[in-house]
Amino acid sequence: MIQVIDLHKSFNGQKVLDGANLTIPTGRITVVIGKSGVGKSVLLKHIIGLVKPDRGQILVDGVDIATLRGRSLRDFKKHFAVLFQGGALFDSLNVFENIAFPLREKTSLPEAEIAQRVRLRLEQMHLTSEVETKFPDELSGGMKKRVALARAMIQEPEIILFDEPVTGLDPPMSNTVFHLIRQTHQDSGYTALVVAHDIPEVFTIADQVAMLHRGRIIAQGTPAEIQNHSDPMVQSFIKGEVDFLEG
């Protein structure tokens, strides 16, 4: 579904991506790991078309998204949904309105159909109808993530990008969110890219894992292959060794 080819990007003279190559298979969950600040979110923003590369290609179904402009880019983005790191819920809208927002903005569905779809997604996220009228500042961190996931899925996208989906959550709620990602993927079959540094939890949801280090993908394979990888950088990151995290 997605190919990243020789991707380069610098900001203010500082190179963030330095020839990154990545293949994201259709209908699978690909997790990109790496320490904080290594460029995982920058890679994700290239794939959604929010950032243009200095050099390289991002092919989605054979189309180079980096070459699209204006309406062509907007139309292409309809294939995507994003679960942002902070959830990015609208503070002025309640839970129901937040989830319904994409349908109201981008479709002409009747309100009855919109309500049915919203409540189906709430149920899928194990959220009761009482949550519908609450505003984001009335929700726990875990509930915000689940509402954001419900909104990301409301239009049944082909591709969902997850930017550090469990940041700020305690371990039990992190496990819940990862479980919901795996469950919704099994139900819907979307293509997923997850950027995260949560080891070993990400191995429970991934079909394949890729590690980004110093602007390049230095390893890519199944969770088992990455966990047993011979590269000392990969092993150091997985084990959380201080020298690697500080280097």
PDB file of C-alpha atoms in Angstrom:
ATOM      1  CA  MET A   1       0.000   0.000   0.000  1.00  0.00           C
ATOM      2  CA  ILE A   2       2.724   2.517   0.985  1.00  0.00           C
ATOM      3  CA  GLN A   3       6.372   2.786  -0.039  1.00  0.00           C
ATOM      4  CA  VAL A   4       8.797   5.344   1.363  1.00  0.00           C
ATOM      5  CA  ILE A   5      11.806   5.607  -0.952  1.00  0.00           C
ATOM      6  CA  ASP A   6      15.069   7.404  -0.122  1.00  0.00           C
ATOM      7  CA  LEU A   7      13.319  10.057   1.984  1.00  0.00           C
ATOM      8  CA  HIS A   8      15.345  13.093   3.062  1.00  0.00           C
ATOM      9  CA  LYS A   9      14.224  16.017   5.237  1.00  0.00           C
ATOM     10  CA  SER A  10      16.081  18.752   7.106  1.00  0.00           C
ATOM     11  CA  PHE A  11      14.819  21.569   9.314  1.00  0.00           C
ATOM     12  CA  ASN A  12      17.006  24.662   9.783  1.00  0.00           C
ATOM     13  CA  GLY A  13      19.999  22.741   8.536  1.00  0.00           C
ATOM     14  CA  GLN A  14      19.444  19.789  10.865  1.00  0.00           C
ATOM     15  CA  LYS A  15      18.895  16.506   9.012  1.00  0.00           C
ATOM     16  CA  VAL A  16      15.983  14.507  10.421  1.00  0.00           C
ATOM     17  CA  LEU A  17      15.437  11.929   7.676  1.00  0.00           C
ATOM     18  CA  ASP A  18      18.517  10.770   5.789  1.00  0.00           C
ATOM     19  CA  GLY A  19      17.490   8.329   3.075  1.00  0.00           C
ATOM     20  CA  ALA A  20      14.721   6.462   4.909  1.00  0.00           C
ATOM     21  CA  ASN A  21      13.189   3.469   3.101  1.00  0.00           C
ATOM     22  CA  LEU A  22      10.076   1.687   4.341  1.00  0.00           C
ATOM     23  CA  THR A  23       7.435  -0.645   2.911  1.00  0.00           C
ATOM     24  CA  ILE A  24       4.005  -0.728   4.582  1.00  0.00           C
ATOM     25  CA  PRO A  25       1.965  -3.735   3.385  1.00  0.00           C
ATOM     26  CA  THR A  26      -1.735  -3.469   2.624  1.00  0.00           C
ATOM     27  CA  GLY A  27      -4.043  -4.565   5.444  1.00  0.00           C
ATOM     28  CA  ARG A  28      -1.253  -4.969   8.005  1.00  0.00           C
ATOM     29  CA  ILE A  29      -0.135  -3.112  11.128  1.00  0.00           C
ATOM     30  CA  THR A  30       3.349  -1.682  10.741  1.00  0.00           C
ATOM     31  CA  VAL A  31       4.979  -0.188  13.830  1.00  0.00           C
ATOM     32  CA  VAL A  32       7.919   2.213  13.551  1.00  0.00           C
ATOM     33  CA  ILE A  33       9.997   2.289  16.727  1.00  0.00           C
ATOM     34  CA  GLY A  34      12.891   4.489  17.776  1.00  0.00           C
ATOM     35  CA  LYS A  35      13.864   6.823  20.574  1.00  0.00           C
ATOM     36  CA  SER A  36      12.082  10.163  21.096  1.00  0.00           C
ATOM     37  CA  GLY A  37      13.101  12.900  18.685  1.00  0.00           C
ATOM     38  CA  VAL A  38      14.441  10.531  16.043  1.00  0.00           C
ATOM     39  CA  GLY A  39      11.920  11.639  13.392  1.00  0.00           C
ATOM     40  CA  LYS A  40       9.091   9.113  13.672  1.00  0.00           C
ATOM     41  CA  SER A  41       6.370  11.775  13.671  1.00  0.00           C
ATOM     42  CA  VAL A  42       8.097  13.611  10.812  1.00  0.00           C
ATOM     43  CA  LEU A  43       7.956  10.395   8.789  1.00  0.00           C
ATOM     44  CA  LEU A  44       4.243  10.064   9.553  1.00  0.00           C
ATOM     45  CA  LYS A  45       3.585  13.680   8.501  1.00  0.00           C
ATOM     46  CA  HIS A  46       5.256  13.010   5.154  1.00  0.00           C
ATOM     47  CA  ILE A  47       3.003  10.022   4.554  1.00  0.00           C
ATOM     48  CA  ILE A  48      -0.167  12.048   5.225  1.00  0.00           C
ATOM     49  CA  GLY A  49       1.099  14.900   3.035  1.00  0.00           C
ATOM     50  CA  LEU A  50       1.498  17.495   5.810  1.00  0.00           C
ATOM     51  CA  VAL A  51       5.240  17.846   5.097  1.00  0.00           C
ATOM     52  CA  LYS A  52       7.002  17.817   1.719  1.00  0.00           C
ATOM     53  CA  PRO A  53      10.332  15.971   1.446  1.00  0.00           C
ATOM     54  CA  ASP A  54      13.575  17.595   0.401  1.00  0.00           C
ATOM     55  CA  ARG A  55      14.183  14.495  -1.691  1.00  0.00           C
ATOM     56  CA  GLY A  56      12.582  11.098  -2.139  1.00  0.00           C
ATOM     57  CA  GLN A  57       9.169   9.587  -2.786  1.00  0.00           C
ATOM     58  CA  ILE A  58       6.116   8.487  -0.790  1.00  0.00           C
ATOM     59  CA  LEU A  59       4.093   6.145  -2.963  1.00  0.00           C
ATOM     60  CA  VAL A  60       0.542   5.269  -1.904  1.00  0.00           C
ATOM     61  CA  ASP A  61      -1.016   2.736  -4.282  1.00  0.00           C
ATOM     62  CA  GLY A  62       1.649   3.813  -6.776  1.00  0.00           C
ATOM     63  CA  VAL A  63       0.865   7.547  -6.532  1.00  0.00           C
ATOM     64  CA  ASP A  64       3.639   9.830  -5.255  1.00  0.00           C
ATOM     65  CA  ILE A  65       1.828  11.875  -2.617  1.00  0.00           C
ATOM     66  CA  ALA A  66       4.680  14.392  -2.538  1.00  0.00           C
ATOM     67  CA  THR A  67       3.744  15.539  -6.052  1.00  0.00           C
ATOM     68  CA  LEU A  68       0.074  16.232  -5.278  1.00  0.00           C
ATOM     69  CA  ARG A  69      -1.246  19.753  -4.714  1.00  0.00           C
ATOM     70  CA  GLY A  70      -4.549  21.444  -3.966  1.00  0.00           C
ATOM     71  CA  ARG A  71      -7.695  19.460  -4.646  1.00  0.00           C
ATOM     72  CA  SER A  72      -5.778  16.373  -5.750  1.00  0.00           C
ATOM     73  CA  LEU A  73      -4.061  16.230  -2.369  1.00  0.00           C
ATOM     74  CA  ARG A  74      -7.304  16.880  -0.472  1.00  0.00           C
ATOM     75  CA  ASP A  75      -9.079  14.114  -2.372  1.00  0.00           C
ATOM     76  CA  PHE A  76      -6.198  11.736  -1.761  1.00  0.00           C
ATOM     77  CA  LYS A  77      -6.283  12.424   1.992  1.00  0.00           C
ATOM     78  CA  LYS A  78      -9.815  11.007   2.126  1.00  0.00           C
ATOM     79  CA  HIS A  79      -8.192   7.572   2.173  1.00  0.00           C
ATOM     80  CA  PHE A  80      -6.455   8.436   5.468  1.00  0.00           C
ATOM     81  CA  ALA A  81      -7.363   9.008   9.085  1.00  0.00           C
ATOM     82  CA  VAL A  82      -4.973  10.050  11.837  1.00  0.00           C
ATOM     83  CA  LEU A  83      -4.980   9.447  15.580  1.00  0.00           C
ATOM     84  CA  PHE A  84      -2.829  12.321  16.794  1.00  0.00           C
ATOM     85  CA  GLN A  85      -0.583  12.061  19.830  1.00  0.00           C
ATOM     86  CA  GLY A  86      -2.775  14.302  22.003  1.00  0.00           C
ATOM     87  CA  GLY A  87      -6.055  13.088  20.508  1.00  0.00           C
ATOM     88  CA  ALA A  88      -6.732  16.539  18.946  1.00  0.00           C
ATOM     89  CA  LEU A  89     -10.355  16.563  20.089  1.00  0.00           C
ATOM     90  CA  PHE A  90     -12.245  19.844  19.707  1.00  0.00           C
ATOM     91  CA  ASP A  91     -12.628  21.347  23.184  1.00  0.00           C
ATOM     92  CA  SER A  92     -15.842  23.165  22.244  1.00  0.00           C
ATOM     93  CA  LEU A  93     -17.591  20.009  20.996  1.00  0.00           C
ATOM     94  CA  ASN A  94     -18.922  17.172  23.114  1.00  0.00           C
ATOM     95  CA  VAL A  95     -17.996  13.550  22.476  1.00  0.00           C
ATOM     96  CA  PHE A  96     -20.885  12.870  20.092  1.00  0.00           C
ATOM     97  CA  GLU A  97     -20.145  16.012  18.059  1.00  0.00           C
ATOM     98  CA  ASN A  98     -16.418  15.249  17.942  1.00  0.00           C
ATOM     99  CA  ILE A  99     -17.000  11.801  16.483  1.00  0.00           C
ATOM    100  CA  ALA A 100     -19.728  13.013  14.123  1.00  0.00           C
ATOM    101  CA  PHE A 101     -17.631  15.945  12.867  1.00  0.00           C
ATOM    102  CA  PRO A 102     -15.963  14.175   9.882  1.00  0.00           C
ATOM    103  CA  LEU A 103     -19.298  12.799   8.670  1.00  0.00           C
ATOM    104  CA  ARG A 104     -20.970  16.207   8.884  1.00  0.00           C
ATOM    105  CA  GLU A 105     -18.061  17.925   7.139  1.00  0.00           C
ATOM    106  CA  LYS A 106     -17.409  15.432   4.364  1.00  0.00           C
ATOM    107  CA  THR A 107     -20.676  13.590   3.697  1.00  0.00           C
ATOM    108  CA  SER A 108     -24.348  14.347   3.185  1.00  0.00           C
ATOM    109  CA  LEU A 109     -25.603  11.550   5.420  1.00  0.00           C
ATOM    110  CA  PRO A 110     -28.866  12.201   7.291  1.00  0.00           C
ATOM    111  CA  GLU A 111     -28.569  12.883  11.015  1.00  0.00           C
ATOM    112  CA  ALA A 112     -30.208   9.575  11.899  1.00  0.00           C
ATOM    113  CA  GLU A 113     -27.498   7.666   9.990  1.00  0.00           C
ATOM    114  CA  ILE A 114     -24.765   9.788  11.560  1.00  0.00           C
ATOM    115  CA  ALA A 115     -26.140   9.112  15.054  1.00  0.00           C
ATOM    116  CA  GLN A 116     -26.286   5.372  14.362  1.00  0.00           C
ATOM    117  CA  ARG A 117     -22.663   5.317  13.183  1.00  0.00           C
ATOM    118  CA  VAL A 118     -21.415   7.393  16.112  1.00  0.00           C
ATOM    119  CA  ARG A 119     -23.105   5.141  18.658  1.00  0.00           C
ATOM    120  CA  LEU A 120     -21.764   2.041  16.940  1.00  0.00           C
ATOM    121  CA  ARG A 121     -18.217   3.402  17.262  1.00  0.00           C
ATOM    122  CA  LEU A 122     -18.783   4.362  20.907  1.00  0.00           C
ATOM    123  CA  GLU A 123     -19.941   0.825  21.619  1.00  0.00           C
ATOM    124  CA  GLN A 124     -16.914  -0.555  19.792  1.00  0.00           C
ATOM    125  CA  MET A 125     -14.673   1.536  22.098  1.00  0.00           C
ATOM    126  CA  HIS A 126     -16.535   0.229  25.171  1.00  0.00           C
ATOM    127  CA  LEU A 127     -17.910   3.693  25.937  1.00  0.00           C
ATOM    128  CA  THR A 128     -21.462   4.080  27.240  1.00  0.00           C
ATOM    129  CA  SER A 129     -24.105   6.465  25.897  1.00  0.00           C
ATOM    130  CA  GLU A 130     -23.591   8.629  28.989  1.00  0.00           C
ATOM    131  CA  VAL A 131     -20.262   9.741  27.518  1.00  0.00           C
ATOM    132  CA  GLU A 132     -21.909  11.324  24.452  1.00  0.00           C
ATOM    133  CA  THR A 133     -22.665  14.658  26.104  1.00  0.00           C
ATOM    134  CA  LYS A 134     -19.354  15.036  27.941  1.00  0.00           C
ATOM    135  CA  PHE A 135     -16.699  17.477  26.768  1.00  0.00           C
ATOM    136  CA  PRO A 136     -13.024  16.554  26.346  1.00  0.00           C
ATOM    137  CA  ASP A 137     -11.953  18.244  29.588  1.00  0.00           C
ATOM    138  CA  GLU A 138     -14.378  15.973  31.459  1.00  0.00           C
ATOM    139  CA  LEU A 139     -12.719  12.800  30.143  1.00  0.00           C
ATOM    140  CA  SER A 140      -9.797  10.770  31.454  1.00  0.00           C
ATOM    141  CA  GLY A 141      -6.737  10.346  29.259  1.00  0.00           C
ATOM    142  CA  GLY A 142      -7.783   6.839  28.264  1.00  0.00           C
ATOM    143  CA  MET A 143     -11.305   7.924  27.353  1.00  0.00           C
ATOM    144  CA  LYS A 144      -9.930  10.747  25.186  1.00  0.00           C
ATOM    145  CA  LYS A 145      -7.809   8.243  23.262  1.00  0.00           C
ATOM    146  CA  ARG A 146     -10.801   5.978  22.702  1.00  0.00           C
ATOM    147  CA  VAL A 147     -12.977   8.864  21.526  1.00  0.00           C
ATOM    148  CA  ALA A 148     -10.182   9.959  19.168  1.00  0.00           C
ATOM    149  CA  LEU A 149      -9.931   6.409  17.805  1.00  0.00           C
ATOM    150  CA  ALA A 150     -13.701   6.313  17.285  1.00  0.00           C
ATOM    151  CA  ARG A 151     -13.481   9.577  15.332  1.00  0.00           C
ATOM    152  CA  ALA A 152     -10.547   8.308  13.253  1.00  0.00           C
ATOM    153  CA  MET A 153     -12.583   5.242  12.263  1.00  0.00           C
ATOM    154  CA  ILE A 154     -15.943   6.904  11.676  1.00  0.00           C
ATOM    155  CA  GLN A 155     -15.476   7.125   7.892  1.00  0.00           C
ATOM    156  CA  GLU A 156     -14.017   3.621   7.618  1.00  0.00           C
ATOM    157  CA  PRO A 157     -10.693   4.790   6.133  1.00  0.00           C
ATOM    158  CA  GLU A 158      -8.367   2.538   4.184  1.00  0.00           C
ATOM    159  CA  ILE A 159      -5.313   3.774   6.089  1.00  0.00           C
ATOM    160  CA  ILE A 160      -4.986   4.915   9.727  1.00  0.00           C
ATOM    161  CA  LEU A 161      -1.848   6.563  11.072  1.00  0.00           C
ATOM    162  CA  PHE A 162      -1.248   6.437  14.825  1.00  0.00           C
ATOM    163  CA  ASP A 163       1.148   8.986  16.337  1.00  0.00           C
ATOM    164  CA  GLU A 164       2.313   7.698  19.752  1.00  0.00           C
ATOM    165  CA  PRO A 165      -1.208   6.430  20.579  1.00  0.00           C
ATOM    166  CA  VAL A 166      -0.593   5.628  24.264  1.00  0.00           C
ATOM    167  CA  THR A 167       1.591   8.566  25.326  1.00  0.00           C
ATOM    168  CA  GLY A 168       0.689   9.708  28.840  1.00  0.00           C
ATOM    169  CA  LEU A 169      -1.383   6.644  29.711  1.00  0.00           C
ATOM    170  CA  ASP A 170      -0.748   4.234  32.567  1.00  0.00           C
ATOM    171  CA  PRO A 171       0.150   0.627  31.656  1.00  0.00           C
ATOM    172  CA  PRO A 172      -3.366  -0.866  32.029  1.00  0.00           C
ATOM    173  CA  MET A 173      -4.936   1.822  29.825  1.00  0.00           C
ATOM    174  CA  SER A 174      -2.065   1.565  27.326  1.00  0.00           C
ATOM    175  CA  ASN A 175      -2.810  -2.147  27.021  1.00  0.00           C
ATOM    176  CA  THR A 176      -6.511  -1.337  26.521  1.00  0.00           C
ATOM    177  CA  VAL A 177      -5.784   1.101  23.689  1.00  0.00           C
ATOM    178  CA  PHE A 178      -3.384  -1.314  22.000  1.00  0.00           C
ATOM    179  CA  HIS A 179      -6.023  -4.044  22.294  1.00  0.00           C
ATOM    180  CA  LEU A 180      -8.617  -1.760  20.676  1.00  0.00           C
ATOM    181  CA  ILE A 181      -6.244  -0.994  17.800  1.00  0.00           C
ATOM    182  CA  ARG A 182      -5.708  -4.707  17.207  1.00  0.00           C
ATOM    183  CA  GLN A 183      -9.433  -5.482  17.556  1.00  0.00           C
ATOM    184  CA  THR A 184     -10.602  -2.711  15.219  1.00  0.00           C
ATOM    185  CA  HIS A 185      -7.961  -3.736  12.711  1.00  0.00           C
ATOM    186  CA  GLN A 186      -9.192  -7.330  12.782  1.00  0.00           C
ATOM    187  CA  ASP A 187     -12.766  -6.083  12.294  1.00  0.00           C
ATOM    188  CA  SER A 188     -12.052  -3.579   9.517  1.00  0.00           C
ATOM    189  CA  GLY A 189      -8.810  -4.682   7.848  1.00  0.00           C
ATOM    190  CA  TYR A 190      -7.378  -1.186   7.394  1.00  0.00           C
ATOM    191  CA  THR A 191      -3.698  -0.558   6.732  1.00  0.00           C
ATOM    192  CA  ALA A 192      -2.059   0.880   9.838  1.00  0.00           C
ATOM    193  CA  LEU A 193       1.143   2.741  10.582  1.00  0.00           C
ATOM    194  CA  VAL A 194       1.898   3.180  14.277  1.00  0.00           C
ATOM    195  CA  VAL A 195       4.830   5.279  15.474  1.00  0.00           C
ATOM    196  CA  ALA A 196       5.720   4.458  19.060  1.00  0.00           C
ATOM    197  CA  HIS A 197       8.494   3.692  21.489  1.00  0.00           C
ATOM    198  CA  ASP A 198       6.510   1.511  23.877  1.00  0.00           C
ATOM    199  CA  ILE A 199       8.559  -1.669  24.226  1.00  0.00           C
ATOM    200  CA  PRO A 200       7.546  -4.508  24.477  1.00  0.00           C
ATOM    201  CA  GLU A 201       3.838  -3.643  24.180  1.00  0.00           C
ATOM    202  CA  VAL A 202       4.008  -2.679  20.486  1.00  0.00           C
ATOM    203  CA  PHE A 203       5.110  -6.192  19.598  1.00  0.00           C
ATOM    204  CA  THR A 204       1.670  -7.459  20.635  1.00  0.00           C
ATOM    205  CA  ILE A 205      -0.136  -5.492  17.898  1.00  0.00           C
ATOM    206  CA  ALA A 206       2.427  -5.394  15.077  1.00  0.00           C
ATOM    207  CA  ASP A 207       2.503  -7.517  11.960  1.00  0.00           C
ATOM    208  CA  GLN A 208       5.850  -5.955  11.153  1.00  0.00           C
ATOM    209  CA  VAL A 209       8.211  -3.597  12.988  1.00  0.00           C
ATOM    210  CA  ALA A 210      10.731  -1.126  11.580  1.00  0.00           C
ATOM    211  CA  MET A 211      13.326   0.794  13.574  1.00  0.00           C
ATOM    212  CA  LEU A 212      14.244   4.379  12.704  1.00  0.00           C
ATOM    213  CA  HIS A 213      17.687   5.530  13.821  1.00  0.00           C
ATOM    214  CA  ARG A 214      19.650   8.581  12.680  1.00  0.00           C
ATOM    215  CA  GLY A 215      17.280   9.240   9.816  1.00  0.00           C
ATOM    216  CA  ARG A 216      17.262   5.722   8.369  1.00  0.00           C
ATOM    217  CA  ILE A 217      15.330   2.502   8.810  1.00  0.00           C
ATOM    218  CA  ILE A 218      18.041   0.207  10.159  1.00  0.00           C
ATOM    219  CA  ALA A 219      15.882  -2.908  10.627  1.00  0.00           C
ATOM    220  CA  GLN A 220      12.517  -4.169   9.387  1.00  0.00           C
ATOM    221  CA  GLY A 221      10.781  -7.492   9.970  1.00  0.00           C
ATOM    222  CA  THR A 222       8.270  -9.405  12.046  1.00  0.00           C
ATOM    223  CA  PRO A 223       8.185  -8.756  15.814  1.00  0.00           C
ATOM    224  CA  ALA A 224      10.128 -11.980  16.383  1.00  0.00           C
ATOM    225  CA  GLU A 225      12.743 -11.033  13.790  1.00  0.00           C
ATOM    226  CA  ILE A 226      13.244  -7.592  15.342  1.00  0.00           C
ATOM    227  CA  GLN A 227      13.423  -8.978  18.876  1.00  0.00           C
ATOM    228  CA  ASN A 228      16.142 -11.385  17.722  1.00  0.00           C
ATOM    229  CA  HIS A 229      17.890  -8.955  15.378  1.00  0.00           C
ATOM    230  CA  SER A 230      21.680  -9.033  15.282  1.00  0.00           C
ATOM    231  CA  ASP A 231      22.143  -5.255  15.065  1.00  0.00           C
ATOM    232  CA  PRO A 232      23.416  -4.024  18.462  1.00  0.00           C
ATOM    233  CA  MET A 233      21.519  -0.730  18.044  1.00  0.00           C
ATOM    234  CA  VAL A 234      18.240  -2.625  17.760  1.00  0.00           C
ATOM    235  CA  GLN A 235      19.011  -4.778  20.772  1.00  0.00           C
ATOM    236  CA  SER A 236      20.096  -1.769  22.842  1.00  0.00           C
ATOM    237  CA  PHE A 237      16.844   0.054  22.116  1.00  0.00           C
ATOM    238  CA  ILE A 238      14.678  -2.968  22.886  1.00  0.00           C
ATOM    239  CA  LYS A 239      16.525  -3.500  26.170  1.00  0.00           C
ATOM    240  CA  GLY A 240      16.311   0.189  27.060  1.00  0.00           C
ATOM    241  CA  GLU A 241      20.031   0.574  27.544  1.00  0.00           C
ATOM    242  CA  VAL A 242      20.999   4.028  28.787  1.00  0.00           C
ATOM    243  CA  ASP A 243      23.995   4.499  26.465  1.00  0.00           C
ATOM    244  CA  PHE A 244      21.787   4.069  23.399  1.00  0.00           C
ATOM    245  CA  LEU A 245      18.959   6.261  24.706  1.00  0.00           C
ATOM    246  CA  GLU A 246      21.384   9.082  25.449  1.00  0.00           C
ATOM    247  CA  GLY A 247      23.415   8.684  22.235  1.00  0.00           C
TER     248      GLY A 247
END
